[in-house]
């Protein structure tokens, strides 16, 4: 079978070590390459389809999308009302529906309520709005502790809440994907939608951070 | 994993990285995009032996589950995998062969910015604010009822819509209403060191019964 991998190197994608670097391939990289090669060889995998998906999730999807949704909700009360009532329709309206994100519920953080999101079963996450989940979101530590000691977890992220605040932890155990609408920081009345979006961090939309304050940004 | 102890801190030196090495994403999407997995690997990942599951990183679980699935159904053989592995081990210039399917790639690209939400529940058994209890079940096959809520009373927060029952995928599957159920921390964990809090879990109707 080694005759059919001598192909046009222009197609070489960047998910494996480049031959030119001569870095020894790791055990897992070799296993991944072998599995992909066998599936392609057996007609079970289309390389360009894999590339298309990866290009989308790495480059088109990401927290910049979620941040646009949040910023719009902060400046447009009618949009915010629709967003909280029907997240799926509102993100679809913005062209931000997609795999792992076609049924969306947006939950609002207020002075009285702090929402945070976890998936205790695997690592479900709203891909179109937030992209790939961070390693900590997929960790056993987060998956086990977010539902049993959320304030201790939040403290690790530097988030401390008054004891009177109700903490609501959403375990996305089915097909609904959750996005937290963080509180709008004080002193942002004059900012444009784009400037507001720049304050909306990924973690603030998972619920493990507040949105940035303009004064904390460089 | 809800409520398990001993995994240490959430924050590590990884910061907010999504992955460490490029093969990790490749392994995840090779598994998802194989024409045989039906776009979901959850059940296969859960079939890993528990000791392997806990000893493996997230992406190693994806890789191992994809290997085991394709070996189990005979889509690839151990000999083939070893042969390819030898090629890539011994020849640093060897690259993975490609198969082009522009029509499929086009559809994937289009699918990334589309999709439709779950249909509204046709005939939900439970209503918002109704008290329910999660059944004590112990299935051996794939399901999505977290262990930490079984036997616990909760309140229907929302009716999410109708969805296929996990485990019955892919085609001839039953459809049931899915609910968001609200649980109080005291009912899940007893008195905690933290002030009481709320946990909301999405559960298929078959996992629930009306509270007595």
Short mmCIF file of C-alpha atoms in Angstrom, two decimals:
data_model
loop_
_atom_site.label_atom_id
_atom_site.label_comp_id
_atom_site.label_asym_id
_atom_site.label_seq_id
_atom_site.Cartn_x
_atom_site.Cartn_y
_atom_site.Cartn_z
CA UNK A 1 0.00 0.00 0.00
CA UNK A 2 2.97 2.31 0.21
CA UNK A 3 2.75 3.16 -3.48
CA UNK A 4 -0.25 5.44 -3.21
CA UNK A 5 1.02 7.89 -0.64
CA UNK A 6 3.58 9.33 -3.00
CA UNK A 7 1.33 12.15 -4.05
CA UNK A 8 1.44 15.83 -4.68
CA UNK A 9 2.98 17.46 -1.63
CA UNK A 10 1.14 20.70 -2.35
CA UNK A 11 -1.81 19.08 -0.67
CA UNK A 12 0.11 18.45 2.51
CA UNK A 13 -2.05 19.76 5.35
CA UNK A 14 -0.70 21.10 8.59
CA UNK A 15 -2.25 18.64 11.03
CA UNK A 16 0.77 16.39 11.07
CA UNK A 17 4.37 17.20 11.55
CA UNK A 18 5.89 18.47 8.35
CA UNK A 19 8.34 16.00 6.80
CA UNK A 20 10.83 18.83 6.54
CA UNK A 21 11.10 19.40 10.25
CA UNK A 22 12.26 15.82 10.87
CA UNK A 23 10.86 15.88 14.37
CA UNK A 24 10.28 12.31 15.46
CA UNK A 25 6.59 11.58 15.19
CA UNK A 26 4.93 10.82 18.49
CA UNK A 27 3.19 7.55 19.24
CA UNK A 28 -0.24 9.17 18.98
CA UNK A 29 0.57 11.09 15.83
CA UNK A 30 1.66 7.84 14.18
CA UNK A 31 -1.53 6.11 15.29
CA UNK A 32 -3.64 8.97 13.96
CA UNK A 33 -1.81 8.98 10.62
CA UNK A 34 -2.17 5.21 10.33
CA UNK A 35 -5.90 5.32 11.04
CA UNK A 36 -6.50 8.16 8.58
CA UNK A 37 -4.41 6.41 5.92
CA UNK A 38 -6.24 3.10 6.35
CA UNK A 39 -9.67 4.77 6.21
CA UNK A 40 -8.74 6.75 3.11
CA UNK A 41 -7.24 3.67 1.48
CA UNK A 42 -10.41 1.71 2.22
CA UNK A 43 -12.63 4.42 0.76
CA UNK A 44 -14.20 5.43 4.07
CA UNK A 45 -12.92 8.96 4.46
CA UNK A 46 -12.80 12.04 2.25
CA UNK A 47 -9.74 14.10 3.13
CA UNK A 48 -11.10 17.35 1.75
CA UNK A 49 -14.28 16.94 3.81
CA UNK A 50 -12.20 16.54 6.99
CA UNK A 51 -10.15 19.57 5.98
CA UNK A 52 -13.31 21.60 5.36
CA UNK A 53 -14.69 20.79 8.80
CA UNK A 54 -11.41 21.58 10.52
CA UNK A 55 -11.01 24.81 8.62
CA UNK A 56 -14.49 25.83 9.73
CA UNK A 57 -14.15 24.95 13.38
CA UNK A 58 -10.69 26.44 13.72
CA UNK A 59 -11.18 29.60 11.70
CA UNK A 60 -14.83 30.43 11.08
CA UNK A 61 -16.23 29.36 14.42
CA UNK A 62 -14.99 30.92 17.63
CA UNK A 63 -15.71 33.25 20.53
CA UNK A 64 -15.68 36.24 18.19
CA UNK A 65 -19.10 34.99 17.03
CA UNK A 66 -20.53 34.64 20.53
CA UNK A 67 -19.14 38.07 21.37
CA UNK A 68 -21.11 39.61 18.49
CA UNK A 69 -24.30 38.07 19.87
CA UNK A 70 -23.60 39.39 23.36
CA UNK A 71 -22.68 42.88 22.20
CA UNK A 72 -25.84 43.12 20.13
CA UNK A 73 -27.92 41.99 23.11
CA UNK A 74 -26.30 44.68 25.25
CA UNK A 75 -27.23 47.49 22.89
CA UNK A 76 -30.52 46.26 21.46
CA UNK A 77 -33.19 45.43 24.07
CA UNK A 78 -35.59 43.98 21.48
CA UNK A 79 -32.88 41.63 20.18
CA UNK A 80 -31.98 40.65 23.73
CA UNK A 81 -35.60 39.79 24.51
CA UNK A 82 -35.80 37.61 21.38
CA UNK A 83 -32.42 36.05 22.15
CA UNK A 84 -33.43 35.02 25.65
CA UNK A 85 -36.82 33.75 24.44
CA UNK A 86 -35.50 31.82 21.43
CA UNK A 87 -31.73 31.58 21.22
CA UNK A 88 -31.80 29.24 18.23
CA UNK A 89 -33.76 31.65 16.03
CA UNK A 90 -31.67 34.64 17.06
CA UNK A 91 -28.30 33.03 16.33
CA UNK A 92 -29.65 31.60 13.07
CA UNK A 93 -30.77 35.12 12.13
CA UNK A 94 -27.13 36.20 12.55
CA UNK A 95 -25.93 33.28 10.41
CA UNK A 96 -24.38 31.60 13.44
CA UNK A 97 -26.24 28.29 13.61
CA UNK A 98 -24.29 25.14 12.81
CA UNK A 99 -23.21 21.77 14.13
CA UNK A 100 -23.26 21.61 17.94
CA UNK A 101 -25.13 24.86 17.92
CA UNK A 102 -28.46 24.60 16.17
CA UNK A 103 -30.48 24.44 19.38
CA UNK A 104 -29.21 27.26 21.56
CA UNK A 105 -30.40 28.66 24.87
CA UNK A 106 -28.92 31.90 26.14
CA UNK A 107 -28.94 32.42 29.90
CA UNK A 108 -28.48 35.87 31.39
CA UNK A 109 -26.18 36.77 34.24
CA UNK A 110 -27.51 39.54 36.47
CA UNK A 111 -26.64 41.00 39.85
CA UNK A 112 -28.74 38.24 41.43
CA UNK A 113 -27.98 35.23 39.23
CA UNK A 114 -24.76 33.73 37.92
CA UNK A 115 -25.00 31.04 35.25
CA UNK A 116 -22.20 28.70 34.21
CA UNK A 117 -22.10 25.86 31.70
CA UNK A 118 -20.56 22.38 31.82
CA UNK A 119 -21.00 19.00 30.15
CA UNK A 120 -20.47 16.31 32.76
CA UNK A 121 -20.99 13.47 30.26
CA UNK A 122 -18.56 14.50 27.52
CA UNK A 123 -17.69 18.04 26.52
CA UNK A 124 -20.67 19.47 24.65
CA UNK A 125 -20.05 23.06 23.68
CA UNK A 126 -21.63 25.55 21.23
CA UNK A 127 -19.08 25.26 18.42
CA UNK A 128 -20.41 27.95 16.07
CA UNK A 129 -20.51 30.53 18.87
CA UNK A 130 -17.40 29.60 20.83
CA UNK A 131 -15.27 27.33 18.60
CA UNK A 132 -13.27 24.54 20.17
CA UNK A 133 -13.61 24.12 23.91
CA UNK A 134 -10.52 24.87 26.02
CA UNK A 135 -8.66 21.96 27.55
CA UNK A 136 -9.93 22.82 31.03
CA UNK A 137 -13.56 22.59 29.84
CA UNK A 138 -12.86 18.99 28.74
CA UNK A 139 -10.96 18.10 31.92
CA UNK A 140 -12.22 15.59 34.46
CA UNK A 141 -11.71 18.27 37.11
CA UNK A 142 -14.18 20.71 35.51
CA UNK A 143 -16.64 18.01 34.47
CA UNK A 144 -16.78 16.58 38.00
CA UNK A 145 -16.61 19.72 40.11
CA UNK A 146 -18.68 22.33 38.24
CA UNK A 147 -21.92 20.67 39.37
CA UNK A 148 -20.84 19.86 42.92
CA UNK A 149 -18.76 22.87 44.01
CA UNK A 150 -19.27 25.62 41.45
CA UNK A 151 -18.09 28.45 43.70
CA UNK A 152 -14.81 26.68 44.39
CA UNK A 153 -14.33 26.26 40.63
CA UNK A 154 -15.21 29.90 39.99
CA UNK A 155 -12.69 30.95 42.63
CA UNK A 156 -9.97 29.21 40.61
CA UNK A 157 -10.91 31.51 37.74
CA UNK A 158 -10.73 34.51 40.05
CA UNK A 159 -14.50 34.91 40.16
CA UNK A 160 -15.91 35.56 43.58
CA UNK A 161 -19.63 36.05 44.09
CA UNK A 162 -21.60 37.44 46.98
CA UNK A 163 -23.19 34.55 48.96
CA UNK A 164 -26.62 35.93 48.08
CA UNK A 165 -26.10 35.41 44.34
CA UNK A 166 -27.90 32.34 43.01
CA UNK A 167 -25.49 30.09 41.11
CA UNK A 168 -27.14 28.12 38.31
CA UNK A 169 -25.04 25.42 36.65
CA UNK A 170 -26.28 24.14 33.28
CA UNK A 171 -25.19 20.57 32.49
CA UNK A 172 -25.59 20.32 28.71
CA UNK A 173 -26.40 16.64 28.76
CA UNK A 174 -28.59 16.57 25.62
CA UNK A 175 -28.58 18.58 22.37
CA UNK A 176 -29.26 22.06 23.70
CA UNK A 177 -26.13 24.20 23.71
CA UNK A 178 -25.82 27.02 26.24
CA UNK A 179 -24.34 30.48 25.97
CA UNK A 180 -24.04 32.77 28.98
CA UNK A 181 -24.98 36.41 28.42
CA UNK A 182 -22.56 38.13 30.79
CA UNK A 183 -23.40 41.36 32.59
CA UNK A 184 -22.50 44.48 30.68
CA UNK A 185 -19.59 46.14 32.45
CA UNK A 186 -20.17 49.55 33.99
CA UNK A 187 -18.87 52.60 32.16
CA UNK A 188 -19.46 51.21 28.67
CA UNK A 189 -22.44 53.37 27.70
CA UNK A 190 -20.58 55.13 24.92
CA UNK A 191 -18.91 52.13 23.36
CA UNK A 192 -19.85 50.91 19.91
CA UNK A 193 -21.08 47.38 19.24
CA UNK A 194 -17.61 46.37 18.03
CA UNK A 195 -15.92 47.91 21.05
CA UNK A 196 -18.32 46.09 23.32
CA UNK A 197 -17.71 42.80 21.54
CA UNK A 198 -14.01 43.15 22.29
CA UNK A 199 -14.83 43.00 26.02
CA UNK A 200 -16.66 39.69 25.72
CA UNK A 201 -14.22 36.88 26.49
CA UNK A 202 -14.79 33.23 25.81
CA UNK A 203 -14.84 32.41 29.51
CA UNK A 204 -17.43 35.11 30.20
CA UNK A 205 -19.76 33.25 27.80
CA UNK A 206 -19.13 29.93 29.61
CA UNK A 207 -19.73 31.65 32.92
CA UNK A 208 -16.27 31.23 34.41
CA UNK A 209 -15.42 34.92 34.07
CA UNK A 210 -17.02 38.34 33.90
CA UNK A 211 -16.80 40.36 30.72
CA UNK A 212 -13.69 42.52 30.65
CA UNK A 213 -13.87 46.07 31.85
CA UNK A 214 -12.60 48.64 29.33
CA UNK A 215 -9.99 49.87 31.81
CA UNK A 216 -8.45 46.38 32.08
CA UNK A 217 -7.83 46.19 28.34
CA UNK A 218 -4.65 47.43 26.80
CA UNK B 1 -18.35 12.55 35.98
CA UNK B 2 -20.62 14.89 37.94
CA UNK B 3 -19.55 14.94 41.59
CA UNK B 4 -16.56 12.60 41.35
CA UNK B 5 -13.66 13.56 43.58
CA UNK B 6 -9.92 13.62 43.20
CA UNK B 7 -9.24 15.25 39.82
CA UNK B 8 -7.55 18.30 41.31
CA UNK B 9 -7.70 21.90 40.15
CA UNK B 10 -9.46 23.01 36.96
CA UNK B 11 -6.94 25.71 36.15
CA UNK B 12 -3.58 24.40 34.97
CA UNK B 13 -0.64 25.72 33.01
CA UNK B 14 -2.62 24.98 29.82
CA UNK B 15 -4.48 28.24 30.34
CA UNK B 16 -7.16 28.51 27.67
CA UNK B 17 -5.51 26.34 25.01
CA UNK B 18 -7.95 24.13 23.09
CA UNK B 19 -5.41 21.41 22.28
CA UNK B 20 -1.69 20.73 22.46
CA UNK B 21 -0.72 19.02 19.22
CA UNK B 22 -2.18 19.15 15.71
CA UNK B 23 -2.76 15.38 15.48
CA UNK B 24 -5.30 15.72 18.29
CA UNK B 25 -7.83 17.61 16.16
CA UNK B 26 -7.11 15.38 13.21
CA UNK B 27 -7.91 12.30 15.32
CA UNK B 28 -11.19 13.79 16.50
CA UNK B 29 -12.40 14.71 13.02
CA UNK B 30 -11.14 11.57 11.29
CA UNK B 31 -13.38 9.66 13.71
CA UNK B 32 -16.33 12.00 13.26
CA UNK B 33 -16.08 12.18 9.49
CA UNK B 34 -15.58 8.49 8.75
CA UNK B 35 -18.49 7.41 6.60
CA UNK B 36 -19.26 4.70 9.17
CA UNK B 37 -19.58 6.62 12.45
CA UNK B 38 -22.66 8.61 11.48
CA UNK B 39 -21.10 11.82 12.76
CA UNK B 40 -21.17 10.83 16.39
CA UNK B 41 -18.52 9.13 18.50
CA UNK B 42 -20.13 9.44 21.94
CA UNK B 43 -21.21 5.84 22.25
CA UNK B 44 -17.84 4.60 20.99
CA UNK B 45 -15.93 6.75 23.45
CA UNK B 46 -18.09 5.43 26.28
CA UNK B 47 -17.22 1.87 25.24
CA UNK B 48 -13.60 2.42 26.24
CA UNK B 49 -12.65 0.35 29.28
CA UNK B 50 -13.15 2.61 32.33
CA UNK B 51 -9.49 2.35 33.35
CA UNK B 52 -8.39 3.38 29.84
CA UNK B 53 -10.94 6.19 29.75
CA UNK B 54 -9.63 7.71 32.96
CA UNK B 55 -5.97 7.19 32.04
CA UNK B 56 -6.28 8.84 28.61
CA UNK B 57 -6.36 12.48 27.61
CA UNK B 58 -9.43 13.81 25.81
CA UNK B 59 -8.00 13.40 22.32
CA UNK B 60 -6.41 10.04 23.03
CA UNK B 61 -9.91 8.88 23.97
CA UNK B 62 -11.17 10.06 20.56
CA UNK B 63 -8.29 8.34 18.78
CA UNK B 64 -8.59 5.07 20.66
CA UNK B 65 -12.37 4.99 20.28
CA UNK B 66 -12.07 5.59 16.52
CA UNK B 67 -9.51 2.80 16.17
CA UNK B 68 -11.53 0.38 18.26
CA UNK B 69 -14.78 1.16 16.43
CA UNK B 70 -13.31 0.58 12.97
CA UNK B 71 -11.51 -2.58 14.12
CA UNK B 72 -14.66 -3.91 15.82
CA UNK B 73 -16.76 -3.63 12.67
CA UNK B 74 -13.96 -4.88 10.43
CA UNK B 75 -13.56 -1.63 8.47
CA UNK B 76 -9.83 -1.74 9.12
CA UNK B 77 -7.60 -4.52 10.42
CA UNK B 78 -4.83 -4.46 12.99
CA UNK B 79 -2.41 -5.56 10.28
CA UNK B 80 -3.34 -2.58 8.10
CA UNK B 81 -2.88 -0.13 10.94
CA UNK B 82 0.51 -1.62 11.81
CA UNK B 83 1.59 -1.56 8.19
CA UNK B 84 0.69 2.11 7.78
CA UNK B 85 2.29 2.91 11.06
CA UNK B 86 5.53 1.28 9.91
CA UNK B 87 5.44 3.40 6.75
CA UNK B 88 5.15 6.64 8.75
CA UNK B 89 7.67 5.52 11.35
CA UNK B 90 10.41 4.63 8.92
CA UNK B 91 9.89 7.24 6.23
CA UNK B 92 9.80 10.81 7.53
CA UNK B 93 8.72 11.99 4.08
CA UNK B 94 5.72 9.68 3.92
CA UNK B 95 2.43 11.54 4.07
CA UNK B 96 -1.11 10.32 4.54
CA UNK B 97 -2.83 9.50 1.24
CA UNK B 98 -5.72 11.70 0.24
CA UNK B 99 -9.14 11.00 -1.13
CA UNK B 100 -10.97 13.94 -2.66
CA UNK B 101 -14.73 14.24 -2.61
CA UNK B 102 -15.39 17.87 -3.54
CA UNK B 103 -19.14 17.42 -3.49
CA UNK B 104 -19.05 16.13 0.10
CA UNK B 105 -16.54 18.80 1.14
CA UNK B 106 -18.91 21.42 -0.28
CA UNK B 107 -21.81 19.98 1.69
CA UNK B 108 -19.73 19.93 4.89
CA UNK B 109 -18.78 23.53 4.35
CA UNK B 110 -22.42 24.51 3.86
CA UNK B 111 -23.53 22.46 6.87
CA UNK B 112 -21.15 24.45 9.08
CA UNK B 113 -23.31 27.52 8.79
CA UNK B 114 -26.73 25.97 8.87
CA UNK B 115 -28.86 23.60 10.84
CA UNK B 116 -32.25 23.54 12.39
CA UNK B 117 -33.20 23.46 16.06
CA UNK B 118 -34.97 20.56 17.71
CA UNK B 119 -38.65 20.47 16.73
CA UNK B 120 -41.13 21.61 19.35
CA UNK B 121 -42.23 18.75 21.60
CA UNK B 122 -45.32 17.17 20.05
CA UNK B 123 -46.88 15.57 23.08
CA UNK B 124 -44.85 16.21 26.23
CA UNK B 125 -45.89 14.23 29.28
CA UNK B 126 -44.63 16.82 31.77
CA UNK B 127 -45.28 20.53 32.05
CA UNK B 128 -43.12 23.39 33.25
CA UNK B 129 -43.02 23.60 37.08
CA UNK B 130 -44.13 19.99 37.49
CA UNK B 131 -42.13 17.94 39.99
CA UNK B 132 -40.46 14.83 38.60
CA UNK B 133 -38.04 12.22 39.81
CA UNK B 134 -35.24 10.74 37.74
CA UNK B 135 -35.71 7.00 37.40
CA UNK B 136 -33.19 4.66 38.93
CA UNK B 137 -31.82 3.10 35.77
CA UNK B 138 -28.59 1.27 35.11
CA UNK B 139 -28.31 0.68 31.36
CA UNK B 140 -25.35 -1.12 29.91
CA UNK B 141 -25.70 0.59 26.53
CA UNK B 142 -25.28 4.24 25.54
CA UNK B 143 -27.57 6.71 27.24
CA UNK B 144 -27.33 10.28 28.49
CA UNK B 145 -28.72 10.20 32.00
CA UNK B 146 -25.97 11.35 34.36
CA UNK B 147 -25.53 9.10 37.38
CA UNK B 148 -25.57 11.97 39.87
CA UNK B 149 -29.22 12.85 39.18
CA UNK B 150 -30.69 9.33 39.26
CA UNK B 151 -33.29 8.94 41.98
CA UNK B 152 -33.31 12.67 42.66
CA UNK B 153 -36.37 14.93 42.62
CA UNK B 154 -36.35 17.96 40.37
CA UNK B 155 -38.65 20.47 38.71
CA UNK B 156 -39.29 20.90 35.02
CA UNK B 157 -37.66 24.18 34.02
CA UNK B 158 -38.35 23.98 30.28
CA UNK B 159 -39.51 21.66 27.53
CA UNK B 160 -36.63 21.68 25.03
CA UNK B 161 -38.21 19.83 22.11
CA UNK B 162 -38.39 16.36 20.63
CA UNK B 163 -35.20 14.43 20.00
CA UNK B 164 -34.07 10.93 19.19
CA UNK B 165 -33.41 8.79 22.21
CA UNK B 166 -29.65 8.22 22.59
CA UNK B 167 -28.66 4.63 22.08
CA UNK B 168 -31.37 4.13 19.51
CA UNK B 169 -29.39 5.98 16.84
CA UNK B 170 -29.00 6.31 14.00
CA UNK B 171 -32.16 5.70 11.99
CA UNK B 172 -35.02 3.66 13.32
CA UNK B 173 -34.93 5.58 16.53
CA UNK B 174 -37.62 6.60 18.93
CA UNK B 175 -38.24 10.27 19.51
CA UNK B 176 -39.09 11.66 22.91
CA UNK B 177 -39.50 15.03 24.54
CA UNK B 178 -36.38 16.41 26.23
CA UNK B 179 -36.73 18.58 29.33
CA UNK B 180 -34.47 20.84 31.31
CA UNK B 181 -34.87 19.68 34.90
CA UNK B 182 -33.88 21.91 37.81
CA UNK B 183 -32.28 20.31 40.86
CA UNK B 184 -31.38 21.82 44.22
CA UNK B 185 -27.85 21.22 45.46
CA UNK B 186 -29.19 19.90 48.77
CA UNK B 187 -31.09 17.16 46.91
CA UNK B 188 -28.01 16.21 44.88
CA UNK B 189 -25.25 16.51 47.45
CA UNK B 190 -26.79 17.18 50.85
CA UNK B 191 -25.52 20.14 52.82
CA UNK B 192 -22.51 21.57 51.01
CA UNK B 193 -19.70 23.83 52.14
CA UNK B 194 -20.97 26.35 49.59
CA UNK B 195 -24.27 28.22 49.77
CA UNK B 196 -27.10 26.25 48.12
CA UNK B 197 -27.09 26.37 44.32
CA UNK B 198 -29.09 25.05 41.37
CA UNK B 199 -28.08 22.51 38.74
CA UNK B 200 -30.06 22.23 35.51
CA UNK B 201 -29.80 19.04 33.47
CA UNK B 202 -31.34 18.16 30.10
CA UNK B 203 -33.06 14.78 30.26
CA UNK B 204 -35.11 12.66 27.90
CA UNK B 205 -38.68 11.90 28.99
CA UNK B 206 -37.93 8.19 29.42
CA UNK B 207 -35.50 9.00 32.23
CA UNK B 208 -38.22 10.74 34.24
CA UNK B 209 -41.38 9.88 36.12
CA UNK B 210 -43.93 12.01 37.91
CA UNK B 211 -43.08 12.51 41.57
CA UNK B 212 -45.42 10.56 43.85
#
